[in-house]
Amino acid sequence: MARVVVEVMPKPEILDPQGKAISGGMSRLGFTEFGEVRQGKRFELEVDGEVTEEVLAQAREAAEKLLSNPVIENVVAVRAVEEA
């Protein structure tokens, strides 16, 4: 079975309170190398058979219509992943 990963992130102009909380926690724990943190979503879609360009196009369409809110989020990646 193959898998497609879809990654969705808030648009840059949208406030990200979870990302700000994570950023503050990281600095308090001594992780000072990192600046701003943005939190997104990752979806894993199982595919019977192989991941073709058509499957990736269908996954992108599903991501844009169902897995994301296009008013406040961008679909930033749709890709096949190898099974471990």
C-alpha positions as YAML, in Angstrom:
chain: A
units: angstrom
residues:
- id: 1
  name: MET
  ca: [0.00, 0.00, 0.00]
- id: 2
  name: ALA
  ca: [1.31, 3.44, -0.92]
- id: 3
  name: ARG
  ca: [0.82, 6.70, 0.94]
- id: 4
  name: VAL
  ca: [0.35, 10.35, 0.00]
- id: 5
  name: VAL
  ca: [1.22, 13.09, 2.49]
- id: 6
  name: VAL
  ca: [-0.59, 16.43, 2.38]
- id: 7
  name: GLU
  ca: [0.78, 19.36, 4.39]
- id: 8
  name: VAL
  ca: [-1.29, 22.45, 5.15]
- id: 9
  name: MET
  ca: [-0.08, 25.65, 6.82]
- id: 10
  name: PRO
  ca: [-1.79, 28.85, 7.94]
- id: 11
  name: LYS
  ca: [-1.30, 31.71, 5.50]
- id: 12
  name: PRO
  ca: [1.52, 34.06, 6.61]
- id: 13
  name: GLU
  ca: [-0.89, 36.89, 7.47]
- id: 14
  name: ILE
  ca: [-2.97, 34.65, 9.78]
- id: 15
  name: LEU
  ca: [-2.16, 34.72, 13.49]
- id: 16
  name: ASP
  ca: [-0.90, 31.40, 14.85]
- id: 17
  name: PRO
  ca: [-1.41, 31.34, 18.65]
- id: 18
  name: GLN
  ca: [-0.30, 27.70, 18.92]
- id: 19
  name: GLY
  ca: [2.92, 28.51, 17.09]
- id: 20
  name: LYS
  ca: [3.54, 31.48, 19.40]
- id: 21
  name: ALA
  ca: [2.98, 29.28, 22.47]
- id: 22
  name: ILE
  ca: [5.41, 26.67, 21.13]
- id: 23
  name: SER
  ca: [7.98, 29.36, 20.33]
- id: 24
  name: GLY
  ca: [7.74, 30.78, 23.85]
- id: 25
  name: GLY
  ca: [8.09, 27.33, 25.38]
- id: 26
  name: MET
  ca: [11.12, 26.51, 23.26]
- id: 27
  name: SER
  ca: [12.96, 29.65, 24.34]
- id: 28
  name: ARG
  ca: [12.13, 28.97, 28.01]
- id: 29
  name: LEU
  ca: [13.58, 25.49, 27.61]
- id: 30
  name: GLY
  ca: [16.79, 26.87, 26.14]
- id: 31
  name: PHE
  ca: [16.15, 26.20, 22.45]
- id: 32
  name: THR
  ca: [17.26, 29.67, 21.38]
- id: 33
  name: GLU
  ca: [18.37, 28.71, 17.85]
- id: 34
  name: PHE
  ca: [14.81, 28.86, 16.58]
- id: 35
  name: GLY
  ca: [12.79, 31.96, 15.80]
- id: 36
  name: GLU
  ca: [9.17, 32.04, 14.80]
- id: 37
  name: VAL
  ca: [7.22, 28.78, 14.90]
- id: 38
  name: ARG
  ca: [4.20, 28.06, 12.68]
- id: 39
  name: GLN
  ca: [2.03, 25.03, 13.32]
- id: 40
  name: GLY
  ca: [0.31, 23.27, 10.45]
- id: 41
  name: LYS
  ca: [-1.45, 20.03, 9.67]
- id: 42
  name: ARG
  ca: [-0.28, 16.79, 8.06]
- id: 43
  name: PHE
  ca: [-2.62, 14.28, 6.46]
- id: 44
  name: GLU
  ca: [-1.61, 10.77, 5.35]
- id: 45
  name: LEU
  ca: [-3.75, 9.22, 2.64]
- id: 46
  name: GLU
  ca: [-3.40, 5.49, 1.90]
- id: 47
  name: VAL
  ca: [-3.56, 4.47, -1.75]
- id: 48
  name: ASP
  ca: [-4.24, 1.02, -3.15]
- id: 49
  name: GLY
  ca: [-1.58, 0.48, -5.79]
- id: 50
  name: GLU
  ca: [1.05, 3.00, -6.79]
- id: 51
  name: VAL
  ca: [0.99, 6.77, -6.47]
- id: 52
  name: THR
  ca: [0.69, 8.20, -9.96]
- id: 53
  name: GLU
  ca: [0.53, 11.81, -11.14]
- id: 54
  name: GLU
  ca: [-3.25, 11.38, -11.40]
- id: 55
  name: VAL
  ca: [-3.45, 10.22, -7.77]
- id: 56
  name: LEU
  ca: [-1.35, 13.18, -6.66]
- id: 57
  name: ALA
  ca: [-3.61, 15.55, -8.62]
- id: 58
  name: GLN
  ca: [-6.69, 14.04, -6.94]
- id: 59
  name: ALA
  ca: [-5.01, 14.35, -3.53]
- id: 60
  name: ARG
  ca: [-4.21, 18.02, -4.23]
- id: 61
  name: GLU
  ca: [-7.82, 18.67, -5.25]
- id: 62
  name: ALA
  ca: [-9.06, 16.96, -2.07]
- id: 63
  name: ALA
  ca: [-6.60, 19.02, -0.05]
- id: 64
  name: GLU
  ca: [-7.79, 22.27, -1.58]
- id: 65
  name: LYS
  ca: [-11.51, 21.43, -1.25]
- id: 66
  name: LEU
  ca: [-11.70, 19.41, 1.97]
- id: 67
  name: LEU
  ca: [-8.48, 19.20, 3.99]
- id: 68
  name: SER
  ca: [-7.77, 22.92, 4.11]
- id: 69
  name: ASN
  ca: [-9.66, 26.15, 4.57]
- id: 70
  name: PRO
  ca: [-8.53, 28.24, 1.57]
- id: 71
  name: VAL
  ca: [-9.46, 31.48, 3.33]
- id: 72
  name: ILE
  ca: [-6.80, 31.02, 6.03]
- id: 73
  name: GLU
  ca: [-4.61, 28.09, 4.89]
- id: 74
  name: ASN
  ca: [-2.34, 27.09, 2.03]
- id: 75
  name: VAL
  ca: [-1.69, 23.56, 0.80]
- id: 76
  name: VAL
  ca: [2.11, 23.56, 0.83]
- id: 77
  name: ALA
  ca: [2.93, 19.96, -0.15]
- id: 78
  name: VAL
  ca: [1.32, 16.93, -1.73]
- id: 79
  name: ARG
  ca: [3.80, 14.09, -2.19]
- id: 80
  name: ALA
  ca: [4.19, 10.35, -2.22]
- id: 81
  name: VAL
  ca: [6.13, 8.75, 0.63]
- id: 82
  name: GLU
  ca: [8.00, 5.48, 0.65]
- id: 83
  name: GLU
  ca: [6.87, 2.79, 3.04]
- id: 84
  name: ALA
  ca: [9.44, 2.16, 5.75]
...
